[in-house]
mmCIF file of C-alpha atoms in Angstrom:
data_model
loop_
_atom_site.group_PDB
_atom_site.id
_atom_site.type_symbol
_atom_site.label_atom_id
_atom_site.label_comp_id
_atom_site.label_asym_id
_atom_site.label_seq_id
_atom_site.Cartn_x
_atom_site.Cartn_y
_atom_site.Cartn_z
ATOM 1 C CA UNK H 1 0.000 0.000 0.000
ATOM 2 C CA UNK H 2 1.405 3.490 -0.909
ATOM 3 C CA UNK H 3 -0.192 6.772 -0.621
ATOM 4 C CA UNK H 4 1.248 9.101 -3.430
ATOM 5 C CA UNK H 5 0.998 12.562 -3.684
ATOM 6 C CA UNK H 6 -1.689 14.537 -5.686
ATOM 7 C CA UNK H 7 -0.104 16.586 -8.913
ATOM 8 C CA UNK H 8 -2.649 20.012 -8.312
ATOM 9 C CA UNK H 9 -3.090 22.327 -10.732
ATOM 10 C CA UNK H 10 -0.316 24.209 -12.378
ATOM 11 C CA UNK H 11 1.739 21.477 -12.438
ATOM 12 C CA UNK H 12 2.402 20.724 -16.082
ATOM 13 C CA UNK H 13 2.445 16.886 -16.215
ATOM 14 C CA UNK H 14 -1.663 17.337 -15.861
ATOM 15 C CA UNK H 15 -1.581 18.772 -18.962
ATOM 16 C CA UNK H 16 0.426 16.544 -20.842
ATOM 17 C CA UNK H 17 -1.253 13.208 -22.608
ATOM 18 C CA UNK H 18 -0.583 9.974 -21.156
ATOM 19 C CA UNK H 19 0.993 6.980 -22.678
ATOM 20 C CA UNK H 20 -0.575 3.558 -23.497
ATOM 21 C CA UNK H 21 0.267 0.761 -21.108
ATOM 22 C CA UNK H 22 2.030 -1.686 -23.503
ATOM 23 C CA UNK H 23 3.200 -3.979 -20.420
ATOM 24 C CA UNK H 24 0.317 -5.715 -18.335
ATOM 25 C CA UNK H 25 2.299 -7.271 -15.382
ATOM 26 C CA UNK H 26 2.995 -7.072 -11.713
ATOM 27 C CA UNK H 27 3.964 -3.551 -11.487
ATOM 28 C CA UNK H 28 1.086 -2.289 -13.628
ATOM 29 C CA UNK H 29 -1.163 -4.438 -10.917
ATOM 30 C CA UNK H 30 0.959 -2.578 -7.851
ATOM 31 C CA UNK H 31 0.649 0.950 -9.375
ATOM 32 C CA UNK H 32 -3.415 0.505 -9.482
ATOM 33 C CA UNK H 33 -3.114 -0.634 -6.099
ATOM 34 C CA UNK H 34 -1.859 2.712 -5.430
ATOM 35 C CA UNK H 35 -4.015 4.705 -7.299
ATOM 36 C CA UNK H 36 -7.304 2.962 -5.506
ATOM 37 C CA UNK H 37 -5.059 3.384 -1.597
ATOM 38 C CA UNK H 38 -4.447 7.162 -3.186
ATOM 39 C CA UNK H 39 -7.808 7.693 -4.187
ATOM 40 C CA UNK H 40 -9.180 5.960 -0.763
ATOM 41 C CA UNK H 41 -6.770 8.172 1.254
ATOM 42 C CA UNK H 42 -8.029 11.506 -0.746
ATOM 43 C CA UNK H 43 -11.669 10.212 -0.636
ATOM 44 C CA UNK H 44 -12.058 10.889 -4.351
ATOM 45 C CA UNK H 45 -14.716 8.689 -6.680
ATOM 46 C CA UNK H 46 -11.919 8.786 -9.259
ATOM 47 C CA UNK H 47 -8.241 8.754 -9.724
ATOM 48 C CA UNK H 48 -6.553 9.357 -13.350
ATOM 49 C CA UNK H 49 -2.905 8.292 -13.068
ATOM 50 C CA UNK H 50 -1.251 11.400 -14.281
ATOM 51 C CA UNK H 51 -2.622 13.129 -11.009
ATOM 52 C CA UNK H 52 -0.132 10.958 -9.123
ATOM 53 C CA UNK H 53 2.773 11.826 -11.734
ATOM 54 C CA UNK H 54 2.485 8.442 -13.640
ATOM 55 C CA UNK H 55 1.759 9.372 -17.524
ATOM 56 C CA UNK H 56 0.283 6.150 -18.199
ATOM 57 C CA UNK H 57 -3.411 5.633 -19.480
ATOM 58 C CA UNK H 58 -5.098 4.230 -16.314
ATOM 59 C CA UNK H 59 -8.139 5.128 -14.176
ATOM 60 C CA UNK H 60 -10.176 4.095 -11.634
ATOM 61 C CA UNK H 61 -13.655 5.364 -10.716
ATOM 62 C CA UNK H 62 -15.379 3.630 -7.918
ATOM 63 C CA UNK H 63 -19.233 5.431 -6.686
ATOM 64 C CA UNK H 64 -20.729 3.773 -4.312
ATOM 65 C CA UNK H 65 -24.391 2.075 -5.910
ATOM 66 C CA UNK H 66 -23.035 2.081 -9.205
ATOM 67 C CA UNK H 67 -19.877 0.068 -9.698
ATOM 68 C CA UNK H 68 -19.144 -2.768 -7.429
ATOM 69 C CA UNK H 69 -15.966 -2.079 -6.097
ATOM 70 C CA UNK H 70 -13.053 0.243 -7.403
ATOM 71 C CA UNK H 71 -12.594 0.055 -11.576
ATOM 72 C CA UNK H 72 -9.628 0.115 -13.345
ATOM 73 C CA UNK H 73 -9.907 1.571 -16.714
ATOM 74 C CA UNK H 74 -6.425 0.543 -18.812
ATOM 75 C CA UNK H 75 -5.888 2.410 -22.102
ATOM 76 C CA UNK H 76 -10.305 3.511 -22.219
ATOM 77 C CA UNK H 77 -11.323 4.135 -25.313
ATOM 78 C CA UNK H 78 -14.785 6.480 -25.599
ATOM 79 C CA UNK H 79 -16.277 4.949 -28.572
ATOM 80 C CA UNK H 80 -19.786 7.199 -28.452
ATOM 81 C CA UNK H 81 -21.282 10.309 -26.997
ATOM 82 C CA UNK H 82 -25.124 11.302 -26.197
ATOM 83 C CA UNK H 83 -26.017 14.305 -27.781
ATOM 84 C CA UNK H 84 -28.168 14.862 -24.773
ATOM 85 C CA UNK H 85 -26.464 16.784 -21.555
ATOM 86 C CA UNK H 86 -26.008 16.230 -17.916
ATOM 87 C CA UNK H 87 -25.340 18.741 -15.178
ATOM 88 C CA UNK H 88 -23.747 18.068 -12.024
ATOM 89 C CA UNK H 89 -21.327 19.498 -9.751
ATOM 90 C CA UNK H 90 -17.725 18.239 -10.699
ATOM 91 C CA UNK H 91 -14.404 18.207 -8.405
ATOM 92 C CA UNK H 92 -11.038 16.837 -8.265
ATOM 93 C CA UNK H 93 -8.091 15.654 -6.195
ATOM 94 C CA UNK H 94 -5.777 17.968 -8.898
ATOM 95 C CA UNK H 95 -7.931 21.207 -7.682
ATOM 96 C CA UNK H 96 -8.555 20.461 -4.168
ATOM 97 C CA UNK H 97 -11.504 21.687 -2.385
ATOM 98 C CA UNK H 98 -12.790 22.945 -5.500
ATOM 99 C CA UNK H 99 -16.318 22.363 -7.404
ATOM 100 C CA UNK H 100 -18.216 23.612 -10.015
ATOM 101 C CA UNK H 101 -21.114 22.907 -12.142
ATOM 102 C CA UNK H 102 -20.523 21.540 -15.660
ATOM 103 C CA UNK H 103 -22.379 20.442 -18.879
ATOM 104 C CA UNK H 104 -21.221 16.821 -20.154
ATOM 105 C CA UNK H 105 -22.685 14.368 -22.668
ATOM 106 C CA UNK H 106 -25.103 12.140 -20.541
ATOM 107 C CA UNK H 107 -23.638 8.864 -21.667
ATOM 108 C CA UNK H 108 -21.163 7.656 -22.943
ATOM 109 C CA UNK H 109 -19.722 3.938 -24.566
ATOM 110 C CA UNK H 110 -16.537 3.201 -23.331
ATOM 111 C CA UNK H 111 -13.853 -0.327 -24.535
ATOM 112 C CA UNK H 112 -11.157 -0.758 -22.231
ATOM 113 C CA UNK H 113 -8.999 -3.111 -20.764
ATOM 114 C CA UNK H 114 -8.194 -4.733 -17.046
ATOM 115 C CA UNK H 115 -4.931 -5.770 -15.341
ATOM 116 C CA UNK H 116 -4.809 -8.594 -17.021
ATOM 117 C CA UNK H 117 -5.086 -6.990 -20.379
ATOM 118 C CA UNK H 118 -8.597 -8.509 -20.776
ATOM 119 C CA UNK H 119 -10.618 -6.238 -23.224
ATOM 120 C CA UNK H 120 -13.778 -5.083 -21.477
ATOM 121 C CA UNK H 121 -16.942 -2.354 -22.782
ATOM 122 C CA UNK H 122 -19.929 -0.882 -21.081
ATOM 123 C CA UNK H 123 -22.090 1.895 -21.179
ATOM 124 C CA UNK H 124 -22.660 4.815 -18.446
ATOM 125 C CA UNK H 125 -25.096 7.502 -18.178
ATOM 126 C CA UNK H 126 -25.324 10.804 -15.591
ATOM 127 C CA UNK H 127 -22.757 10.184 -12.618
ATOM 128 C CA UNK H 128 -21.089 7.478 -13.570
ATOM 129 C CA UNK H 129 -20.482 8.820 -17.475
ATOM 130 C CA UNK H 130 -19.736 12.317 -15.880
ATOM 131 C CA UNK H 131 -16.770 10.607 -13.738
ATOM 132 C CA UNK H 132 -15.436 8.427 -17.025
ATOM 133 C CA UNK H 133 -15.418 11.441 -19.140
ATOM 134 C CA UNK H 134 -13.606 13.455 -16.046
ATOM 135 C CA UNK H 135 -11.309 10.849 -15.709
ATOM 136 C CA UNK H 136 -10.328 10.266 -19.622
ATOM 137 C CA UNK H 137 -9.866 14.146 -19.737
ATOM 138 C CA UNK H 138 -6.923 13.941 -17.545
ATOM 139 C CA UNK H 139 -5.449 10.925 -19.942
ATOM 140 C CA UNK H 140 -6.102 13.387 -22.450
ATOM 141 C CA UNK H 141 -4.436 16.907 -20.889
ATOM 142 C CA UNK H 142 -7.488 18.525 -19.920
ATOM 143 C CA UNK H 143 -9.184 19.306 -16.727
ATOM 144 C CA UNK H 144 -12.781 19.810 -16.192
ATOM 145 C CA UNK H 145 -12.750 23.333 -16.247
ATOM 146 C CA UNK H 146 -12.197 23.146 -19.931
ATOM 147 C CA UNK H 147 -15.669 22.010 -20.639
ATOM 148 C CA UNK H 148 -16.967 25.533 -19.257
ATOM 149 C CA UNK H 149 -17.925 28.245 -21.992
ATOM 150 C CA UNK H 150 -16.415 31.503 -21.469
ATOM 151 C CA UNK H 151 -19.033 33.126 -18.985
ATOM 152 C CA UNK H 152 -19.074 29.815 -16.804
ATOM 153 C CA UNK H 153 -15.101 29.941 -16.517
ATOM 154 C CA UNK H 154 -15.043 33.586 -16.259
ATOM 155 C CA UNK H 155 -16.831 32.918 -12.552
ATOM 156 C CA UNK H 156 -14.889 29.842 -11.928
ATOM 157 C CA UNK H 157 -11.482 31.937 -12.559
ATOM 158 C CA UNK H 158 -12.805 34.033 -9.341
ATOM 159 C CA UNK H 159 -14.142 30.786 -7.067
ATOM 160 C CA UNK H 160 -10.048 29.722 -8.171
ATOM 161 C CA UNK H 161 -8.471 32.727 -7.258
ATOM 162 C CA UNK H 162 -10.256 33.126 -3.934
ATOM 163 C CA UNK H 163 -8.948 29.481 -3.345
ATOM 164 C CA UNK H 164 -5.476 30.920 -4.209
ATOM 165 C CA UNK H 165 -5.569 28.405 -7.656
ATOM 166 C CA UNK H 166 -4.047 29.790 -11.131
ATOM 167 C CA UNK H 167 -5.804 28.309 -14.284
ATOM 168 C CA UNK H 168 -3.467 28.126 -16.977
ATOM 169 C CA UNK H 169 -6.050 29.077 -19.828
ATOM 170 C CA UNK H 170 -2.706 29.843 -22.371
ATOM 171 C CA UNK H 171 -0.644 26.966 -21.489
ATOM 172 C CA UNK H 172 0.465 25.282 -24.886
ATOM 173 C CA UNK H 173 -0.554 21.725 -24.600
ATOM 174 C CA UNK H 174 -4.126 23.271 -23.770
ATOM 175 C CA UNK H 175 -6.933 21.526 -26.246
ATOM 176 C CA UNK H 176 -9.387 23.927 -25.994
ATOM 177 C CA UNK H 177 -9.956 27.620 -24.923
ATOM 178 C CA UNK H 178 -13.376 27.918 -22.929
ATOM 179 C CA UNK H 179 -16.209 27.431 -25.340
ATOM 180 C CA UNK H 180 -18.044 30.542 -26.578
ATOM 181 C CA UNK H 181 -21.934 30.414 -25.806
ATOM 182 C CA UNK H 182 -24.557 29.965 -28.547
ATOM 183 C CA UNK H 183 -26.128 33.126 -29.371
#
């Protein structure tokens, strides 16, 4: 069991794109160990392993009613998005004590594998496909505040700086400024 420490926000590595695991063996099975312990200690519902400075793609989402036990998602694959939306209030372990409303695709079809490089696919709507599409984000070099359109992140930039955060809205790697609304 090892706790590691949370990468916050305005470290780089969260927005750089993780790596494919290539290797499925004893120290991919240990290093999901410590992402569930990490995620356990930090009482989050999901983990990415960037956000403990591993650049591999790997997460785990556990919510209590919905999954039955911690999940480990190995090199996830979103295959299909609803074009229907769910709100909810997101956080995250990188921006800590943090939340804010956001606007996701309600489900979502997701192929991935397991530690023992078994190939796996299921379907999630509301929570559960907000929390995979959170989680992939981070594989990806994104954090949720990128989903909010300019207005949204303009009040988000002040909840962050009153929590003394920096959002690094011109950092290079970034996908995606905030979106503009619809008129």
């Amino acid at each position: 069991m090892a706790i590691k420490k949370i990468v916050t926000l305005g470290n780089p590595l969260l927005r750089q794109r993780s790596t494919p695991v290539e290797v499925f063996d004893a120290s991919l099975k240990e290093l999901c160990r410590d992402l569930i312990d990490t995620m356990y200690f930090y009482r989050g519902v999901g983990i990415a392993g960037v956000q403990v400075g591993e650049l591999k793609r790997i997460f785990i989402i556990e919510i209590e009613k919905i999954t039955d036990g911690p999940m480990i998602f190995i090199n996830p694959v979103i295959e299909k998005f609803s074009r229907d939306f769910f709100r909810m209030q997101e956080g995250c372990l990188s921006l800590p004590g943090f939340h804010y409303d956001t606007r996701r695709p309600r489900s979502v079809a997701v192929s991935f594998y397991d530690t023992d490089g078994q190939k796996h696919a299921l379907s999630a709507a509301d929570y559960f496909a907000t929390a995979i599409q959170h989680e992939y984000d981070h594989l990806e070099g994104r954090v949720f505040l990128d989903t909010l359109t300019v207005s949204e992140f303009k009040k988000a930039g002040k909840k962050l700086a009153e929590a003394g955060m920096v959002y690094d809205l011109d950092f290079p790697a970034r996908k995606n400024k905030p979106k503009k609304e619809k008129a």
